[in-house]
PDB file of C-alpha atoms and ligand atoms in Angstrom:
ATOM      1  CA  UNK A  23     -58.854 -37.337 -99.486  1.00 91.00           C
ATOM      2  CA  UNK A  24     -57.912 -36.645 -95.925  1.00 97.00           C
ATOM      3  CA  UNK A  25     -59.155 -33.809 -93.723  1.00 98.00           C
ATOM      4  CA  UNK A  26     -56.978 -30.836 -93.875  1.00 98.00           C
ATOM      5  CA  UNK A  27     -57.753 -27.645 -91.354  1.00 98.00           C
ATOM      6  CA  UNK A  28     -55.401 -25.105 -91.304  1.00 98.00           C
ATOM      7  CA  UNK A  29     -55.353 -22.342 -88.735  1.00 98.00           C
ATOM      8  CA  UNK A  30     -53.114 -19.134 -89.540  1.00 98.00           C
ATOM      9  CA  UNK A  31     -52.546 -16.091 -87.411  1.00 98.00           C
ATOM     10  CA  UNK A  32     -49.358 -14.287 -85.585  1.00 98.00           C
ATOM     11  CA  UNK A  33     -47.980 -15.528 -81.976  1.00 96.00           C
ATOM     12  CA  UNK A  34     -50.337 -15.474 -79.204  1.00 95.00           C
ATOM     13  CA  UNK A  35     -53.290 -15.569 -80.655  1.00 97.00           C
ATOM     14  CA  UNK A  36     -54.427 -19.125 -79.691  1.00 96.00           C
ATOM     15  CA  UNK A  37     -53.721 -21.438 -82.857  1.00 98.00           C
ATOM     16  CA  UNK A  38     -51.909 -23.938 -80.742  1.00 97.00           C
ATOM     17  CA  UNK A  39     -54.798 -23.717 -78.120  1.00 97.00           C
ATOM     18  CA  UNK A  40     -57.634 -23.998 -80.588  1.00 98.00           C
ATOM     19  CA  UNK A  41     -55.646 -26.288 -83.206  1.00 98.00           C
ATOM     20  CA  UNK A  42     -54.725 -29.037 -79.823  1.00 97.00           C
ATOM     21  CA  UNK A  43     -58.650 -29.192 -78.975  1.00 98.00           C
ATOM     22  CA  UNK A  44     -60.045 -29.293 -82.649  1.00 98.00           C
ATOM     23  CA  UNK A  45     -57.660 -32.260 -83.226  1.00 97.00           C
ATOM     24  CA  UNK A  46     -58.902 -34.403 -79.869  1.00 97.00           C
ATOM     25  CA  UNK A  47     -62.618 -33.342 -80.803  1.00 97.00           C
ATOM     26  CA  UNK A  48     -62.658 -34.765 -84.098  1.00 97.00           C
ATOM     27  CA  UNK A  49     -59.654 -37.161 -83.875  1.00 97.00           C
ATOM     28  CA  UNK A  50     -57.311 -35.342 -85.898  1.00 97.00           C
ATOM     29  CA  UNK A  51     -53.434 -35.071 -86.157  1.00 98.00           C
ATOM     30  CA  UNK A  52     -51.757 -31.957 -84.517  1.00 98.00           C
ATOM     31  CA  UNK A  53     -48.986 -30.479 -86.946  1.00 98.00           C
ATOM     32  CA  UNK A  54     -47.373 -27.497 -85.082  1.00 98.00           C
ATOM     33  CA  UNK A  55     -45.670 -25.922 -88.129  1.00 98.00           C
ATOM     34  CA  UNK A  56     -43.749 -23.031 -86.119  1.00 98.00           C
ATOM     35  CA  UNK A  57     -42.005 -26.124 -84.008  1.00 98.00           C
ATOM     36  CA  UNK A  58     -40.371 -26.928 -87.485  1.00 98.00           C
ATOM     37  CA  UNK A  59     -38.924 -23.626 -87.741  1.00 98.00           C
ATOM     38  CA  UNK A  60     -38.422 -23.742 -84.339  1.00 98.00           C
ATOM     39  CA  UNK A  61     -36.188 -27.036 -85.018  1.00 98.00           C
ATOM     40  CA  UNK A  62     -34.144 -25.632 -87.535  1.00 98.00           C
ATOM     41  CA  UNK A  63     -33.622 -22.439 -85.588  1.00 98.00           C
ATOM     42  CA  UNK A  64     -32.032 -24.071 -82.880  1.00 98.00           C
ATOM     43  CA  UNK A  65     -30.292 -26.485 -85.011  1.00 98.00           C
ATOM     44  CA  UNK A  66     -28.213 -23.580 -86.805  1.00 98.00           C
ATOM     45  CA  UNK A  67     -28.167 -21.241 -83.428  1.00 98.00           C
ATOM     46  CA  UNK A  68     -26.530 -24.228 -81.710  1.00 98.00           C
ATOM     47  CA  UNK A  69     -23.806 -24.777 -84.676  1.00 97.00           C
ATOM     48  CA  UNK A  70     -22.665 -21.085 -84.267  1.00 98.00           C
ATOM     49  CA  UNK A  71     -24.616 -20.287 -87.025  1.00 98.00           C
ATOM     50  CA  UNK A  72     -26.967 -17.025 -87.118  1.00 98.00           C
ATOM     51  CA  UNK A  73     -30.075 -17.549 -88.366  1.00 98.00           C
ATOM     52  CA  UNK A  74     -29.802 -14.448 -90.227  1.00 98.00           C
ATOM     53  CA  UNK A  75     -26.502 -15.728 -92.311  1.00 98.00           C
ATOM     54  CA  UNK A  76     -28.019 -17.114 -95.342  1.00 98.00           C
ATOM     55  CA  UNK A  77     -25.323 -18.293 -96.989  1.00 98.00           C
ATOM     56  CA  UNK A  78     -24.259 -19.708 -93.502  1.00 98.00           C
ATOM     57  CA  UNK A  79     -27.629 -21.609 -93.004  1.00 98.00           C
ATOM     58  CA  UNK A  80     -27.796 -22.799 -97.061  1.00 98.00           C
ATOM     59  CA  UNK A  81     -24.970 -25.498 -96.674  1.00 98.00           C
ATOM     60  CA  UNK A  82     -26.437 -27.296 -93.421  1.00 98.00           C
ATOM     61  CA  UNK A  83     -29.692 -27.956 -94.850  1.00 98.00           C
ATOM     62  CA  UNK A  84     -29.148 -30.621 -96.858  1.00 96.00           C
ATOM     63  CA  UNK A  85     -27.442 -32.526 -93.938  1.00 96.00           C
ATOM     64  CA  UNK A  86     -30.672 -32.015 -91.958  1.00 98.00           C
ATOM     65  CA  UNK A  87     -32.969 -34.564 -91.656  1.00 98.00           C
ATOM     66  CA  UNK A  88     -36.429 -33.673 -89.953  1.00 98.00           C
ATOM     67  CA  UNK A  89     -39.267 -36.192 -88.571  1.00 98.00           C
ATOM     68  CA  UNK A  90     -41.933 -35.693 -86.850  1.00 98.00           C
ATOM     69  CA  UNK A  91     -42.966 -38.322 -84.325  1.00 98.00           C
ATOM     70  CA  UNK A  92     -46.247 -38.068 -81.419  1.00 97.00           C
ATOM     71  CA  UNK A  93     -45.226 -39.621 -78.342  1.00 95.00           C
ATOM     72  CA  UNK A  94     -48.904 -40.224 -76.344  1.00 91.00           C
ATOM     73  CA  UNK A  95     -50.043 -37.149 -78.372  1.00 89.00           C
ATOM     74  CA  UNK A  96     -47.732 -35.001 -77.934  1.00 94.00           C
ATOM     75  CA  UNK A  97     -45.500 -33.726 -81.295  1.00 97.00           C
ATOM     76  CA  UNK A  98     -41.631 -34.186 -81.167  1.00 98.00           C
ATOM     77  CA  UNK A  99     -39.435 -33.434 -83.683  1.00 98.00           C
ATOM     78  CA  UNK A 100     -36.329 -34.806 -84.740  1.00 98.00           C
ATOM     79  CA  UNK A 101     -33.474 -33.735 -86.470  1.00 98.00           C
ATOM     80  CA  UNK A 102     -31.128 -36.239 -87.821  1.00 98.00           C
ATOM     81  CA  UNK A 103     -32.740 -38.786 -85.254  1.00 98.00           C
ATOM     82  CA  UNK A 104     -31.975 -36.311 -82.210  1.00 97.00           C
ATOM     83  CA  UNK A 105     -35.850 -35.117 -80.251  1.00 98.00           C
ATOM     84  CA  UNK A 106     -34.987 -31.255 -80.159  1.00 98.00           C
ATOM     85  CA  UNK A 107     -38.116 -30.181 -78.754  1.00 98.00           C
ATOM     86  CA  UNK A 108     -37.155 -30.056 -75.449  1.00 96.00           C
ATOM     87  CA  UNK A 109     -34.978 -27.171 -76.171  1.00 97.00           C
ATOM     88  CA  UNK A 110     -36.938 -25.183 -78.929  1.00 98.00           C
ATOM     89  CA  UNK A 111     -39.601 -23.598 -76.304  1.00 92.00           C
ATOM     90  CA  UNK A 112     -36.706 -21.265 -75.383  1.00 88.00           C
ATOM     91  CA  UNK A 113     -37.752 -17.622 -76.041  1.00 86.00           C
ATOM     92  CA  UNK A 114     -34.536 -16.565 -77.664  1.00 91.00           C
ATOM     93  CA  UNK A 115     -35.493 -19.643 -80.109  1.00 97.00           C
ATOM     94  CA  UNK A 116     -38.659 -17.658 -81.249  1.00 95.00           C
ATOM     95  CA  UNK A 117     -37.004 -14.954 -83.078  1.00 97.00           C
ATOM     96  CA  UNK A 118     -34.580 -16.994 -84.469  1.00 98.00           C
ATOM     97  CA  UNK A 119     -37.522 -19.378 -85.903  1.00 98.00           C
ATOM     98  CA  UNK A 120     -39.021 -16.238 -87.276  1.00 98.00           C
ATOM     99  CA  UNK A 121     -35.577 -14.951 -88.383  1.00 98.00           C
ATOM    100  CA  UNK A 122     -34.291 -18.092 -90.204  1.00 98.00           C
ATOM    101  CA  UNK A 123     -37.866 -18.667 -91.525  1.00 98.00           C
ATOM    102  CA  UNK A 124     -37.230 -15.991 -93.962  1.00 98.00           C
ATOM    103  CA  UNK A 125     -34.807 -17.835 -96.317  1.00 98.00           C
ATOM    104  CA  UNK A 126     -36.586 -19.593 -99.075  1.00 98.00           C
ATOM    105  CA  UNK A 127     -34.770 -22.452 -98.694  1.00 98.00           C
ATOM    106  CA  UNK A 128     -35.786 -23.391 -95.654  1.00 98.00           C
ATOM    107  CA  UNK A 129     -39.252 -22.760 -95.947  1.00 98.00           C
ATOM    108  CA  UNK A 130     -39.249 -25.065 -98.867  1.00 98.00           C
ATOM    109  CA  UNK A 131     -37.573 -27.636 -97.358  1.00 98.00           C
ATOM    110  CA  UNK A 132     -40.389 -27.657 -94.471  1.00 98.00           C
ATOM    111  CA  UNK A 133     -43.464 -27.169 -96.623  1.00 98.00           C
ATOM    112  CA  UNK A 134     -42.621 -29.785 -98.639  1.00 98.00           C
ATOM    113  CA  UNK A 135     -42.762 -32.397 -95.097  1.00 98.00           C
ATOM    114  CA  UNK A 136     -45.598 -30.496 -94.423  1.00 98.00           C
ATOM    115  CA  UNK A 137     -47.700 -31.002 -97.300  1.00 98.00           C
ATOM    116  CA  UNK A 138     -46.654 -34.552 -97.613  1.00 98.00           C
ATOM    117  CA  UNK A 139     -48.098 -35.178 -94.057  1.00 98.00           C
ATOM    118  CA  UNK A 140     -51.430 -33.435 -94.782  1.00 98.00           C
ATOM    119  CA  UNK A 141     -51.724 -35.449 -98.056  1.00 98.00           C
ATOM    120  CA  UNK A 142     -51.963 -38.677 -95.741  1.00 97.00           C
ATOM    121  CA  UNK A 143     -53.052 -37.908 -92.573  1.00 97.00           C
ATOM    122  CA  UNK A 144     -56.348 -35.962 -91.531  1.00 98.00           C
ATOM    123  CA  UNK A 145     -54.768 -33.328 -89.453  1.00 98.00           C
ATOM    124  CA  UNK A 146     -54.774 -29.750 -87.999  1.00 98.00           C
ATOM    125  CA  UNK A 147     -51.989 -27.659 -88.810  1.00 98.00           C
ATOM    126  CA  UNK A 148     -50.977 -24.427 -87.078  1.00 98.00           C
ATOM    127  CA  UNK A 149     -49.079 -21.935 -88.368  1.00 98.00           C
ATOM    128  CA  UNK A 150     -48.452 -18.607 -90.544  1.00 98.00           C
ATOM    129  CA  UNK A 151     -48.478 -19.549 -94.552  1.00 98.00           C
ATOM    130  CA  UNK A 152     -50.588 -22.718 -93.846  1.00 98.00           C
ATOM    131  CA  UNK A 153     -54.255 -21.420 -95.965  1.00 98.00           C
ATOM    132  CA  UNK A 154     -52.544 -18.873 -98.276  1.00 98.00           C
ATOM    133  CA  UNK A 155     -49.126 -21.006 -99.536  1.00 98.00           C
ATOM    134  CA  UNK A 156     -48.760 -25.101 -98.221  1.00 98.00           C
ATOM    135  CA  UNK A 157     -52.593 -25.775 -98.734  1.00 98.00           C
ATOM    136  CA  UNK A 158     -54.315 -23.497-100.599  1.00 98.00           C
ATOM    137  CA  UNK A 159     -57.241 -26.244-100.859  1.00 98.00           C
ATOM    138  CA  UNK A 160     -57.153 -26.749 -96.997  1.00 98.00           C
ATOM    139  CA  UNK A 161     -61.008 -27.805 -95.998  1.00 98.00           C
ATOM    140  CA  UNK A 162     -61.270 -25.615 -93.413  1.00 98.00           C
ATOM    141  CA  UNK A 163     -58.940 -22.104 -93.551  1.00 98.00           C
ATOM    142  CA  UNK A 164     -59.094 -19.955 -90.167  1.00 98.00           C
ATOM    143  CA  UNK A 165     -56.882 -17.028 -89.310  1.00 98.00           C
ATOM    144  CA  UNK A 166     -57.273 -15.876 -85.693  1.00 98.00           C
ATOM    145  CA  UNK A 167     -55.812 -12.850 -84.640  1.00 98.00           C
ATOM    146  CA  UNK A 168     -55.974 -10.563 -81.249  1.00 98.00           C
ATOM    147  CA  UNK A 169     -54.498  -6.923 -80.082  1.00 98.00           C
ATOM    148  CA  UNK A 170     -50.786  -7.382 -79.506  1.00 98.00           C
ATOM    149  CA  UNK A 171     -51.655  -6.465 -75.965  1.00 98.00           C
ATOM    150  CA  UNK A 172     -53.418  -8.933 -75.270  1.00 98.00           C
ATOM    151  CA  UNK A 173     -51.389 -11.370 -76.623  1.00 98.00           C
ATOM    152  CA  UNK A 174     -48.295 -10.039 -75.070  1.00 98.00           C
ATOM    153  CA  UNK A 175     -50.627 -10.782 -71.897  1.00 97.00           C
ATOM    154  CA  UNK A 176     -51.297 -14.518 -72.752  1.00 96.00           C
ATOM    155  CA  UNK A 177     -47.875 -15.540 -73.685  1.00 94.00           C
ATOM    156  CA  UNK A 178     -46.563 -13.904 -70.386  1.00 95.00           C
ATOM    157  CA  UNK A 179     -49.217 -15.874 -68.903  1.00 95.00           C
ATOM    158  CA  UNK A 180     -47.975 -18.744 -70.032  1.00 91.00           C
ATOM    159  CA  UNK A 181     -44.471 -18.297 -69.134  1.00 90.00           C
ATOM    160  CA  UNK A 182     -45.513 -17.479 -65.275  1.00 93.00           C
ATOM    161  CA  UNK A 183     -47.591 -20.831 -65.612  1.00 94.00           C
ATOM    162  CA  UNK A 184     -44.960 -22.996 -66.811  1.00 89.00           C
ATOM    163  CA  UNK A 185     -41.919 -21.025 -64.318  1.00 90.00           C
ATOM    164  CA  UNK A 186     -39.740 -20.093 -67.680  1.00 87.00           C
ATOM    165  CA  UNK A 187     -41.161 -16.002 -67.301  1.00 88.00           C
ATOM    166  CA  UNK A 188     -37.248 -15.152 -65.669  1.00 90.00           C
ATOM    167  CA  UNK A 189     -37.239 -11.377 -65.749  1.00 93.00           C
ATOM    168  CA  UNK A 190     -39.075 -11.093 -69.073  1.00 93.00           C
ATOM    169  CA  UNK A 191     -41.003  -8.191 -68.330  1.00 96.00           C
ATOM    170  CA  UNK A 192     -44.762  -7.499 -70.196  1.00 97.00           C
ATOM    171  CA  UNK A 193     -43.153  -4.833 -72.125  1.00 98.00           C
ATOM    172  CA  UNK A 194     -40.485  -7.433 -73.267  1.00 96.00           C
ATOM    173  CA  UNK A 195     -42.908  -9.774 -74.158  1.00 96.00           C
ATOM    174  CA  UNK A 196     -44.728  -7.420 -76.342  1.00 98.00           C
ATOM    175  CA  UNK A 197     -41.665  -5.396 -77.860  1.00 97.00           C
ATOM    176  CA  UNK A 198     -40.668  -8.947 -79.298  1.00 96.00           C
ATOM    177  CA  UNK A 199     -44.068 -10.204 -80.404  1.00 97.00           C
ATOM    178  CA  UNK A 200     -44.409  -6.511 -82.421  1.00 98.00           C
ATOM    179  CA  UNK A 201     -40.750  -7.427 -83.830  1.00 98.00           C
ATOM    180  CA  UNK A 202     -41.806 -10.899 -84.728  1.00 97.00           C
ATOM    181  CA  UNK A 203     -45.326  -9.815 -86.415  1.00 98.00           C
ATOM    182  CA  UNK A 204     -43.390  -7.404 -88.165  1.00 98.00           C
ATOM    183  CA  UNK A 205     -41.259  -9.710 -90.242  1.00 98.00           C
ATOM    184  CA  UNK A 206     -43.226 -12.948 -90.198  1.00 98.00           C
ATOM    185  CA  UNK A 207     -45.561 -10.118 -92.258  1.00 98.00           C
ATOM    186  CA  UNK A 208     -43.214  -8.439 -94.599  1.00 98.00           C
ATOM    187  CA  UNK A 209     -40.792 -11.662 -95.427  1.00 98.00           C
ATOM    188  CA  UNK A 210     -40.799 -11.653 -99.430  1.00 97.00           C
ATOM    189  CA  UNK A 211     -41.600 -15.408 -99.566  1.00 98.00           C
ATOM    190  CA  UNK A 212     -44.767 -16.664 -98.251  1.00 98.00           C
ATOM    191  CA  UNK A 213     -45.252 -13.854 -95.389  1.00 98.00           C
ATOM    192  CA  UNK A 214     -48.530 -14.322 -92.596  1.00 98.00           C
ATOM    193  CA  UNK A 215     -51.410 -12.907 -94.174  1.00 98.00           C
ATOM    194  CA  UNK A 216     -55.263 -13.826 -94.350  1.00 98.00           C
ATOM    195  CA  UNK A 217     -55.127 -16.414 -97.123  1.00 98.00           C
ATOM    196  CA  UNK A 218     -58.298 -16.347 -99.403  1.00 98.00           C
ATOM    197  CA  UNK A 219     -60.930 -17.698 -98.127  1.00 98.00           C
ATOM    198  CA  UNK A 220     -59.883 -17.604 -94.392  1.00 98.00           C
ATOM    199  CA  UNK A 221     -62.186 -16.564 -91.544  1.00 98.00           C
ATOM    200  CA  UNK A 222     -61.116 -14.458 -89.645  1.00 98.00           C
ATOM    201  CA  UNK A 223     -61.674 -14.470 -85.363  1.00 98.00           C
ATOM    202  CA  UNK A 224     -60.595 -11.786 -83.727  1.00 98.00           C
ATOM    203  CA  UNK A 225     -59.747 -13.707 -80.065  1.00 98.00           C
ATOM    204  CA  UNK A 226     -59.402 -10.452 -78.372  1.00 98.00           C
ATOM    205  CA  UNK A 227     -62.188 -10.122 -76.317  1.00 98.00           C
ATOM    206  CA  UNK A 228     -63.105 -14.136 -76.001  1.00 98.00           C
ATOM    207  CA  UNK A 229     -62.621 -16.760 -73.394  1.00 97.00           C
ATOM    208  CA  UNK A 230     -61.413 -19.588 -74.636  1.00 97.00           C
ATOM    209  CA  UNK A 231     -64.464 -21.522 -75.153  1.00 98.00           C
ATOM    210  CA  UNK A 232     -65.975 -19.462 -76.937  1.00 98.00           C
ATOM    211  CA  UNK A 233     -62.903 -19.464 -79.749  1.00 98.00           C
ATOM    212  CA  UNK A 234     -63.361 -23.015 -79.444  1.00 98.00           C
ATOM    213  CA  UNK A 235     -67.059 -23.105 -80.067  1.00 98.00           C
ATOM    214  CA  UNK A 236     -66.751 -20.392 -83.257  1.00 98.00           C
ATOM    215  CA  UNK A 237     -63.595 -22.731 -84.751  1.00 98.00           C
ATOM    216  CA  UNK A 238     -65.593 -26.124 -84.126  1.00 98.00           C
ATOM    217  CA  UNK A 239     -68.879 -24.466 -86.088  1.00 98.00           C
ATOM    218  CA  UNK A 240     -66.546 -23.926 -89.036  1.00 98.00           C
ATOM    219  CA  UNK A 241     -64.874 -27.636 -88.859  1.00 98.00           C
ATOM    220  CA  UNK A 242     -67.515 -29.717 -89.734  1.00 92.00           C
ATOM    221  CA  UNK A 243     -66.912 -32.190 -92.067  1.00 80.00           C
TER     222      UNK A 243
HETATM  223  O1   DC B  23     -45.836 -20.538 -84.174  1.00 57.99           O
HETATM  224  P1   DC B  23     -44.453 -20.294 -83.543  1.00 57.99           P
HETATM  225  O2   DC B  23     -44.420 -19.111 -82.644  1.00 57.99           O
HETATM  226  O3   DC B  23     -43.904 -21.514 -82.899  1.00 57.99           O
HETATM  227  O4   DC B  23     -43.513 -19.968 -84.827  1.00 57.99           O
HETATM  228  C1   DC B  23     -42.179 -19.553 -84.698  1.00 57.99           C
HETATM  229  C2   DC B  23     -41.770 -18.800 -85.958  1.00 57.99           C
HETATM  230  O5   DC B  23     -41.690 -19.705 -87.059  1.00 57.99           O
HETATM  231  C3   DC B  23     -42.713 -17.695 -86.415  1.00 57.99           C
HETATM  232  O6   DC B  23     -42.419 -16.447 -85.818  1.00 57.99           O
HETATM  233  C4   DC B  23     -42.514 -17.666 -87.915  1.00 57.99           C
HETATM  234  C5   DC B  23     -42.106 -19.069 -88.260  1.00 57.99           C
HETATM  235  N1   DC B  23     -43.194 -19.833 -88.872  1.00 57.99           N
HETATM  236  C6   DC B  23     -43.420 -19.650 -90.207  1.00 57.99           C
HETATM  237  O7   DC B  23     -42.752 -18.825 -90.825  1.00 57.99           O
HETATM  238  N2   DC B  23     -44.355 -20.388 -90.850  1.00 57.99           N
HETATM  239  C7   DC B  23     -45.095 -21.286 -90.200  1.00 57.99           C
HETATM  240  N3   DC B  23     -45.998 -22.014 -90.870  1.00 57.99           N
HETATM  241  C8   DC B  23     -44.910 -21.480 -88.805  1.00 57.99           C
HETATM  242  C9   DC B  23     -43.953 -20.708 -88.158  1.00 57.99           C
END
């Protein structure tokens, strides 16, 4: 049986971080579930399509085709043979994700790669309905969370780090990560929540390494 860990919690508080150095530790897979969503989103935004149009999105999904591919490492994903991730980092991207991740459908549709990949591949996977809905059996089940603050902090952070910040202000930033947490939580079909049997790390008021050092005591195998 391969080596599931999944690793739930809203935006910004450090699942890519922690789920990227758990996976070189032990020599794991990296699934980034939200750069599914992510793929679709932009997929449907770029078509004219808003991600909020149901009955708009319904008809294109069967004409997508996702893969996932690691090129040295790093995840790409491809729809219909096309790498979108260059363009699904784009901040107006992450409310779409969230927005078209509501619609059953879709979720479906991605779940059902997902759990395919964890049922042959020891891997990490990041994400929002990883412990409580695509692998209820995961091994390992961690939801880390942190004060909207301070994530709104981070993920501006990380913006000004990588140039993209524009004139996103902190206030922005943490207007749309309240938005987001709002609806990835209250989405009738397999909202974030702590899934049974989670831990739960509260990243607030931890560096980095020590995250790392609480979520490697829990993945042993
Ligand atoms: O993790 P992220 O910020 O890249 O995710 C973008 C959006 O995708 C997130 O706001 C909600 C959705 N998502 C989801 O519904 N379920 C997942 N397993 C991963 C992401």
């Amino acid at each position: 049986m391969p080596y599931n860990i999944a690793i739930d919690g809203p935006a910004g508080a450090g699942k890519s971080t922690m789920a990227k150095r758990i996976a070189a530790e032990l020599g794991l897979v990296y699934l980034d579930t939200g750069a599914m969503y992510r793929g679709i989103a932009y997929y449907v935004v770029k078509r004219g399509v808003s991600p909020e149009d149901r009955e708009g999105v319904l008809p294109m999904l069967d004409g997508i085709s996702m893969d996932i591919a690691y090129d040295d490492g790093m995840q790409k994903v491809l729809i219909n043979g096309e790498d979108v991730t260059p363009y699904i980092r784009e901040h107006t991207i992450s409310m779409a994700a969230s927005t078209v991740s509501k619609i059953p459908e879709v979720r479906i549709k991605l779940v059902e790669l997902q759990r395919d990949i964890a049922s042959r591949t020891d891997c990490v996977l990041d994400g929002r309905d990883i412990g409580s809905y695509v692998l209820p059996h995961a091994d390992v089940k961690i939801y880390l969370d942190a004060r909207p603050e301070v994530r709104a902090v981070r993920r501006l952070d990380e913006l000004k780090a990588k140039g993209t910040a524009g004139n996103m202000t902190y206030e922005d930033i943490l207007a749309d990560i309240v938005a987001r947490d709002y609806q990835d939580t209250h989405r009738d079909f397999a909202p974030l929540k702590v899934a049974e049997g989670a831990i739960v790390i509260d990243t607030s008021d931890m560096s980095v390494d020590e995250v790392a050092k609480a979520v490697a005591a829990l993945c042993t195998r």
